[in-house]
Amino acid sequence: MAQCVQSVQEFIQDSFVPLVAALCSEEAERLTRRNNLSFAELVRPFCRLTSEVHMRDPNNQLHIIKNLKIAVNNIVTHPPQPGAIRKLLNDVVSVSQPAEGLVANVITAGDYDLNISDRSVKASVPWYSNWKETLMELNTSTFYSATTPWFESYRECFLQSMPASDHEFLNHYVACMLVVSSSEPEPVEQFLKLSQEQHRIQHSSEYSYPKWFIPNTLKYYVLLHDVSTGEEQRADSIYEEMKQRYGTQGCYLLKINSRVSNRGTDEQIPDPWSQYLQKNTIQNQDCYEDYTAVSSKNTDHLISDGLDSEIKDGLSNNFKTHPLQLDHPSGSLDSVDSMKAAASSQDSKKSNSGTPHGACLTLTDHDRIRQFIQEFTFRGLLPHIEKTIRQLNDQLISRKGLSRSLFSATKKWFSGSKVPEKSINELKNTSGLLYPPEAPELQIRKMADLCFLVQHYELAYSCYHTAKKDFLNDQAMLYAAGALEMAAVSAFLQPGAPRPYPAHYMETAIQTYRDICKNMVLAERCVLLSAEILKSQSKYSEAAALLIRLTSEDSDLRSALLLEQAAHCFINMKSPMVRKFAFHMILAGHRFSKAGQKKHALRCYCQAMQVYKGKGWSLAEDHINFTIGRQSFTLRQLDNAVSAFRHILINDSKQPPAQQGAFLREYLYVYKNATQLSPDGPLPQLPLPYINSSATRVFFGHDRRPAEGEKQAATHISLDQEYDSESSQQWKELEEQVVSVINKGTIPSNFQPTQFCLNRYSDNSKFPLAVIEEPITVEVSFRNPLKVPLLLTDLSLLWKFQPKDFNAKHDGETKEQGMCDEDMVGTEAIAEFLINSEETKVARLKLFPHQTGELHILGVVYNLGTVQGAVTLDGIDPSIGLQSGKFVSNGLSVRGRQDLEIQGPRLNNTKEEKTSIKYGPDRRLDPIITEEMPLLEVFFINFPTGLLCGEIRKAYVEFVNVSKCPLTALKVVSKHPEFFTFGGNTAALTPLSPSASENCSAYKTVVTDPTSVRTALLSSASSADFGVGTGGSPEVIQVPLPDAVLLPGASVQLPMWLRGPDEEGVHEINFLFYYESIKRHSKMCHRVLRHTAVICTSRSLHIRATVCRSNALGDEEGRGDNMLVFVDVENINTSETGVKEFHIVQVSSNSKHWKLQKSVNISGDKENYTFADIVFGNEQAYVVEDNKQLILEGQHHVALNTVGKEAFSFPQKQGFKKIFGNSDWEDLEQELPETVLLKFFRPENTPVPARPTPEQLSNLIKTSLHYPESFNHSFHQKSLCLVPVTLLLSNCSQAVVDVLIDLRHKPTSSEALEIHGSFTWLGQTQYKLQLKGQEVYSLQLKACFVHTGVYNLGTPRVFAKLADQVTLFETSQQNSMPALIIINNI
């Protein structure tokens, strides 16, 4: 149970106190009413004695009473109605709520920190190793302990409001105060009247209520004197007369109202009454008269004496017209009754707290009242109780002398004949048994109760124990249960604890009350007492079981309170049972909800949520959050409700689609109500759909135009393309290359690579640049985590803009988005955006900046709604009612926003950044809008998608300036400059019309030698134009624009020669077009346009060329050192392309040092390349396609770097010699490889290496093995098999060669170990020989085998060297083929 303010002893003593009735005259009541108090209320704060009291027990032993409290009540002659009691208890619990703003009560249990307060927001925390010590410390600390004041208020009110019963005397009146005012004409007569009235109430049969302890009730006469208005002398004389008549022990003169009613005094008098009056007492019956009429259905059996066997109602909730009963017991939380209850409790609070009490009383009057109570107790009440105990004791002792038979006969007379039975469970319901008032058993019980009230627990226990036996013998179960209950309490309260607490007594009493007597009120009292006692003994498990056992369907409020206390028991155990705590708090919250206690229900669910949160129990979390949301909404705590429903939606819910849809509709409804409270407030954050902020992409510029017929627009970049880091790096390098060329080899320090599309992989550390009047597209990735579709309407971007003139010094004001700001930044809205269940979908939203400045994209704003059923969304006007949140597509819609918050990359450069977690900025959503810039569009006409390797094709490229300002300095850069050219110096001779296909040849025939009428082909796109000789590095090419400027709206069309790459396959070739504005801008210096051409090349010719030295041939001038060039041309084309025959038209050379013979004249400048051509024929060939003759022309480039080494027409590194073969081909039915013998001669001497190379030396000796392929041997007769092997050695050179043969197996070769491990060579392991030029030598060897199998005999290693050299070279041919032999067994 929760910690209580009182100790268990104080609680029990205060629960059972002597009751004193107060009967006042009207005049006396009027005097007390001047203080807004009745007489009973006036004395209530002073009813606890401040000093010890002494009295003597029947054995004349002195007994000390400590901290005694009495209760003074007005006489009420009607028993309290059950409905009234329920109403009172409901109000008491409603009014008592946790104090807000105080230090939260935190209990550490295991790995939980539980915040036991109204603000239960904390969740699971890291494990505490010393949680037991922490828990014990907190349990013993009153400051941090979990308290439940509403339960204590309920318990106190419940015990005070218990109706008096005939089977016990604890709440019977012991005495009666008769109060008369001194201002009355005849006070003594008034005393007489009041005395008679009391006698009539007690002894007349017409009054069955209230109950009186003994027939001879103590009457105490009080004369009330108003000091401010009355005559003190008259009061004194009346008091003297009273003392003469009633004795000094039986009367008292109480003077009050000493204070003159003067509002001007500043003296602050304390108000001790307010704390008592807020706990509305049941005795003020007037306020419950309204309930007597409506409760007639269920008040056939009032709880008057508690003996009627038909009473099932206790303080139950069966009361059909209970004012706080829920309309829908199934759990609907929308009942308005709880509102009424809260309102009524608020009204009572106001009435109590708003009225000052004791306004006419001074502190002296307070002391007089306190003195009066002490005098009454010392001189009147306690002597009366002491005398009564003595009388009862004497009666019982004297009756012990009576014969047992007479005693039995008396009992038989009243109870009928009964046979006692042993087990309580088997006892019959005899609660209808009545004892007469003078029955000896009742006298024992009466004496026990009196002793208990004056704290004489030992004597009380003895009497209860005796009475219990008698009642059980008589099977008077109600009486027996009462005796058992009080015997257990007396045993616990005995000083020194002579005997242990008899918990089984309480168990029996509870079972009897509940099951046999059907009296839940008395059972509840038993449970409250016993649980508190068990808790004080740290028996939390037993206490929890007891509390849970009394929960039932008949009273939701009682069940809720007991379940909550049981939960606190679980958390207070030595090993806290946190999950049981949470589970029972949920049960308590549910019962609180049914009882109309919304705030307590919400508090219970919030406390339980601390345990369930973050444990993966999503369904439990959903249920709790849903209930918290509902309860918060009912209590108009809309922010809490929105937060709770938000949690349900944002966690990965495992609920079925229908339930998720219900949650979503509930959330939207609550959200709409919350936003209506502050319609002009900022747009709230919506939880759905999820936004993957890091996946947000920002694109600057217009969308790419589609292809129009033969016109193909530059691919540039678009949001549909996937990010490729390698490609991105290539584009960056190309841009750096062109900027470096423009800036004469250096890259400016403020250079910022152009990024058209920003994403999570791009470098977003700098503010991106956007151009005025060009759209900015933001792609936002939405994910719907629910299994129901979401409908977003009127979806647009939320932004903030600060106008800036980058040429001026002053800045404009910052503007947030509003519909009126369209002149600054235009915003495009998506009317409807449907996201299906569990779908990830991107939305592309556009902004159109109309001014320069700084733009900050903050997030998205939209209406969130649902789609019910399979409603199609076409045809709905999105402008209808979206702002006001009306229904769209049968679903509720609310407006809100979500921010785009992108976390930058983790910094990891400095030591500080590596040791801490720091993130850099991500500025992709903060573009700077710059001044107007030119905008280029490029179109390619007749651009091929497929080429043959080396094929030359002509296309056209069109440049269009679509902006409002001219562009200049147009350049193009590519990693593959050999792929294209705009033509050489003769480009002007080529017609510009794309339609003139017959004039599209790349070659023109020119006369090279007028004397011999020799002709050659002059190329419009020469090898130099194709970027040959650049070594593969990007080359910046100036685009030949007329006047070097492209005006706004103008277009220019230029021819472009393309050459198919030498390797077959698919090639991606990147073009980067660079251009600038005529005006220089501070922010943006240049712009670029990207194009990626995809070309598929197929095989054509394969050319192998070899250059060899020639000593036989001399040139025309008789100089030597010439070369022979062998060119092999092979047709490797396949039939798919439709081309089968090629004509070699011309072979050309290009070198600094070499030229083909019979070439054009040599240039005098040796630093330049020399071109030489040999013409094979001048016929043209055609390909017939679509009834048109097309000439396919091509070039193949071969680089010759090394003498004697073959070179191929595939791409080679740059060398000092190159040969270019130009060829024409046509579609004919033959395929012939050709070998052409050409001659190189060298214009100047080049030194030739004299020494033979290691490659030549390794080929001096050729070897071969001669042996039988298979060999049969009988291993049974002879274990060793010997095979003869001949090794032939041939000297291929003219020189003398030294040879070394090594027969040992190589130890490092794993293959040798596997294959040769079982055979060996016999004889010498090494042979040294010398072979003369062209000599062949035969060496006889023997191989020895011990097993059958297949063996490789090729293990001998042969080394050779020239006789005049030192270094040995191993021959390279000897391991080329394995020498396998098969050994068979016969």
PDB file of N, CA, C and O in Angstrom, residues 833-855:
ATOM      1  N   PHE A 833      -2.756  13.978 -52.686  1.00  0.00           N
ATOM      2  CA  PHE A 833      -1.595  13.083 -52.663  1.00  0.00           C
ATOM      3  C   PHE A 833      -1.979  11.892 -51.792  1.00  0.00           C
ATOM      4  O   PHE A 833      -2.060  12.014 -50.570  1.00  0.00           O
ATOM      5  N   LEU A 834      -2.245  10.770 -52.416  1.00  0.00           N
ATOM      6  CA  LEU A 834      -2.714   9.580 -51.695  1.00  0.00           C
ATOM      7  C   LEU A 834      -1.535   8.641 -51.445  1.00  0.00           C
ATOM      8  O   LEU A 834      -0.808   8.294 -52.369  1.00  0.00           O
ATOM      9  N   ILE A 835      -1.358   8.247 -50.191  1.00  0.00           N
ATOM     10  CA  ILE A 835      -0.310   7.279 -49.831  1.00  0.00           C
ATOM     11  C   ILE A 835      -1.013   6.024 -49.338  1.00  0.00           C
ATOM     12  O   ILE A 835      -1.708   6.054 -48.312  1.00  0.00           O
ATOM     13  N   ASN A 836      -0.857   4.948 -50.061  1.00  0.00           N
ATOM     14  CA  ASN A 836      -1.525   3.703 -49.678  1.00  0.00           C
ATOM     15  C   ASN A 836      -0.867   3.099 -48.447  1.00  0.00           C
ATOM     16  O   ASN A 836       0.168   3.564 -47.969  1.00  0.00           O
ATOM     17  N   SER A 837      -1.494   2.040 -47.945  1.00  0.00           N
ATOM     18  CA  SER A 837      -1.034   1.442 -46.694  1.00  0.00           C
ATOM     19  C   SER A 837       0.407   0.950 -46.830  1.00  0.00           C
ATOM     20  O   SER A 837       0.769   0.298 -47.812  1.00  0.00           O
ATOM     21  N   GLU A 838       1.217   1.311 -45.836  1.00  0.00           N
ATOM     22  CA  GLU A 838       2.619   0.909 -45.729  1.00  0.00           C
ATOM     23  C   GLU A 838       3.403   1.197 -47.011  1.00  0.00           C
ATOM     24  O   GLU A 838       4.271   0.440 -47.405  1.00  0.00           O
ATOM     25  N   GLU A 839       3.082   2.312 -47.644  1.00  0.00           N
ATOM     26  CA  GLU A 839       3.734   2.675 -48.904  1.00  0.00           C
ATOM     27  C   GLU A 839       4.718   3.817 -48.666  1.00  0.00           C
ATOM     28  O   GLU A 839       4.485   4.693 -47.844  1.00  0.00           O
ATOM     29  N   THR A 840       5.818   3.765 -49.405  1.00  0.00           N
ATOM     30  CA  THR A 840       6.758   4.885 -49.431  1.00  0.00           C
ATOM     31  C   THR A 840       6.595   5.581 -50.774  1.00  0.00           C
ATOM     32  O   THR A 840       6.684   4.937 -51.821  1.00  0.00           O
ATOM     33  N   LYS A 841       6.355   6.881 -50.738  1.00  0.00           N
ATOM     34  CA  LYS A 841       6.031   7.611 -51.962  1.00  0.00           C
ATOM     35  C   LYS A 841       6.676   8.989 -51.884  1.00  0.00           C
ATOM     36  O   LYS A 841       6.707   9.606 -50.821  1.00  0.00           O
ATOM     37  N   VAL A 842       7.181   9.464 -53.041  1.00  0.00           N
ATOM     38  CA  VAL A 842       7.826  10.771 -53.035  1.00  0.00           C
ATOM     39  C   VAL A 842       6.900  11.797 -53.678  1.00  0.00           C
ATOM     40  O   VAL A 842       6.155  11.486 -54.602  1.00  0.00           O
ATOM     41  N   ALA A 843       6.951  13.000 -53.137  1.00  0.00           N
ATOM     42  CA  ALA A 843       6.207  14.128 -53.695  1.00  0.00           C
ATOM     43  C   ALA A 843       7.218  15.174 -54.128  1.00  0.00           C
ATOM     44  O   ALA A 843       8.175  15.468 -53.406  1.00  0.00           O
ATOM     45  N   ARG A 844       6.997  15.728 -55.319  1.00  0.00           N
ATOM     46  CA  ARG A 844       7.890  16.765 -55.834  1.00  0.00           C
ATOM     47  C   ARG A 844       7.162  18.102 -55.784  1.00  0.00           C
ATOM     48  O   ARG A 844       6.156  18.298 -56.464  1.00  0.00           O
ATOM     49  N   LEU A 845       7.695  18.985 -54.969  1.00  0.00           N
ATOM     50  CA  LEU A 845       7.053  20.277 -54.717  1.00  0.00           C
ATOM     51  C   LEU A 845       7.963  21.385 -55.238  1.00  0.00           C
ATOM     52  O   LEU A 845       9.185  21.325 -55.066  1.00  0.00           O
ATOM     53  N   LYS A 846       7.348  22.390 -55.862  1.00  0.00           N
ATOM     54  CA  LYS A 846       8.141  23.415 -56.534  1.00  0.00           C
ATOM     55  C   LYS A 846       7.961  24.780 -55.893  1.00  0.00           C
ATOM     56  O   LYS A 846       6.886  25.118 -55.401  1.00  0.00           O
ATOM     57  N   LEU A 847       9.057  25.544 -55.957  1.00  0.00           N
ATOM     58  CA  LEU A 847       9.044  26.962 -55.588  1.00  0.00           C
ATOM     59  C   LEU A 847       9.589  27.756 -56.768  1.00  0.00           C
ATOM     60  O   LEU A 847      10.497  27.292 -57.469  1.00  0.00           O
ATOM     61  N   PHE A 848       9.036  28.953 -56.974  1.00  0.00           N
ATOM     62  CA  PHE A 848       9.504  29.825 -58.057  1.00  0.00           C
ATOM     63  C   PHE A 848       9.957  31.148 -57.448  1.00  0.00           C
ATOM     64  O   PHE A 848       9.132  32.005 -57.128  1.00  0.00           O
ATOM     65  N   PRO A 849      11.262  31.322 -57.246  1.00  0.00           N
ATOM     66  CA  PRO A 849      11.724  32.581 -56.637  1.00  0.00           C
ATOM     67  C   PRO A 849      11.626  33.735 -57.637  1.00  0.00           C
ATOM     68  O   PRO A 849      12.057  33.604 -58.792  1.00  0.00           O
ATOM     69  N   HIS A 850      11.052  34.846 -57.186  1.00  0.00           N
ATOM     70  CA  HIS A 850      10.911  36.026 -58.042  1.00  0.00           C
ATOM     71  C   HIS A 850      11.831  37.162 -57.611  1.00  0.00           C
ATOM     72  O   HIS A 850      11.813  38.218 -58.223  1.00  0.00           O
ATOM     73  N   GLN A 851      12.578  36.992 -56.516  1.00  0.00           N
ATOM     74  CA  GLN A 851      13.502  38.014 -56.051  1.00  0.00           C
ATOM     75  C   GLN A 851      14.801  37.352 -55.626  1.00  0.00           C
ATOM     76  O   GLN A 851      14.818  36.168 -55.279  1.00  0.00           O
ATOM     77  N   THR A 852      15.869  38.137 -55.624  1.00  0.00           N
ATOM     78  CA  THR A 852      17.131  37.590 -55.116  1.00  0.00           C
ATOM     79  C   THR A 852      17.128  37.678 -53.591  1.00  0.00           C
ATOM     80  O   THR A 852      16.495  38.556 -53.003  1.00  0.00           O
ATOM     81  N   GLY A 853      17.831  36.756 -52.978  1.00  0.00           N
ATOM     82  CA  GLY A 853      17.885  36.752 -51.518  1.00  0.00           C
ATOM     83  C   GLY A 853      18.230  35.378 -50.986  1.00  0.00           C
ATOM     84  O   GLY A 853      18.734  34.512 -51.709  1.00  0.00           O
ATOM     85  N   GLU A 854      17.949  35.168 -49.692  1.00  0.00           N
ATOM     86  CA  GLU A 854      18.238  33.898 -49.028  1.00  0.00           C
ATOM     87  C   GLU A 854      16.926  33.189 -48.751  1.00  0.00           C
ATOM     88  O   GLU A 854      16.049  33.724 -48.066  1.00  0.00           O
ATOM     89  N   LEU A 855      16.804  31.995 -49.255  1.00  0.00           N
ATOM     90  CA  LEU A 855      15.584  31.197 -49.094  1.00  0.00           C
ATOM     91  C   LEU A 855      15.879  30.050 -48.133  1.00  0.00           C
ATOM     92  O   LEU A 855      16.926  29.405 -48.223  1.00  0.00           O
TER      93      LEU A 855
END
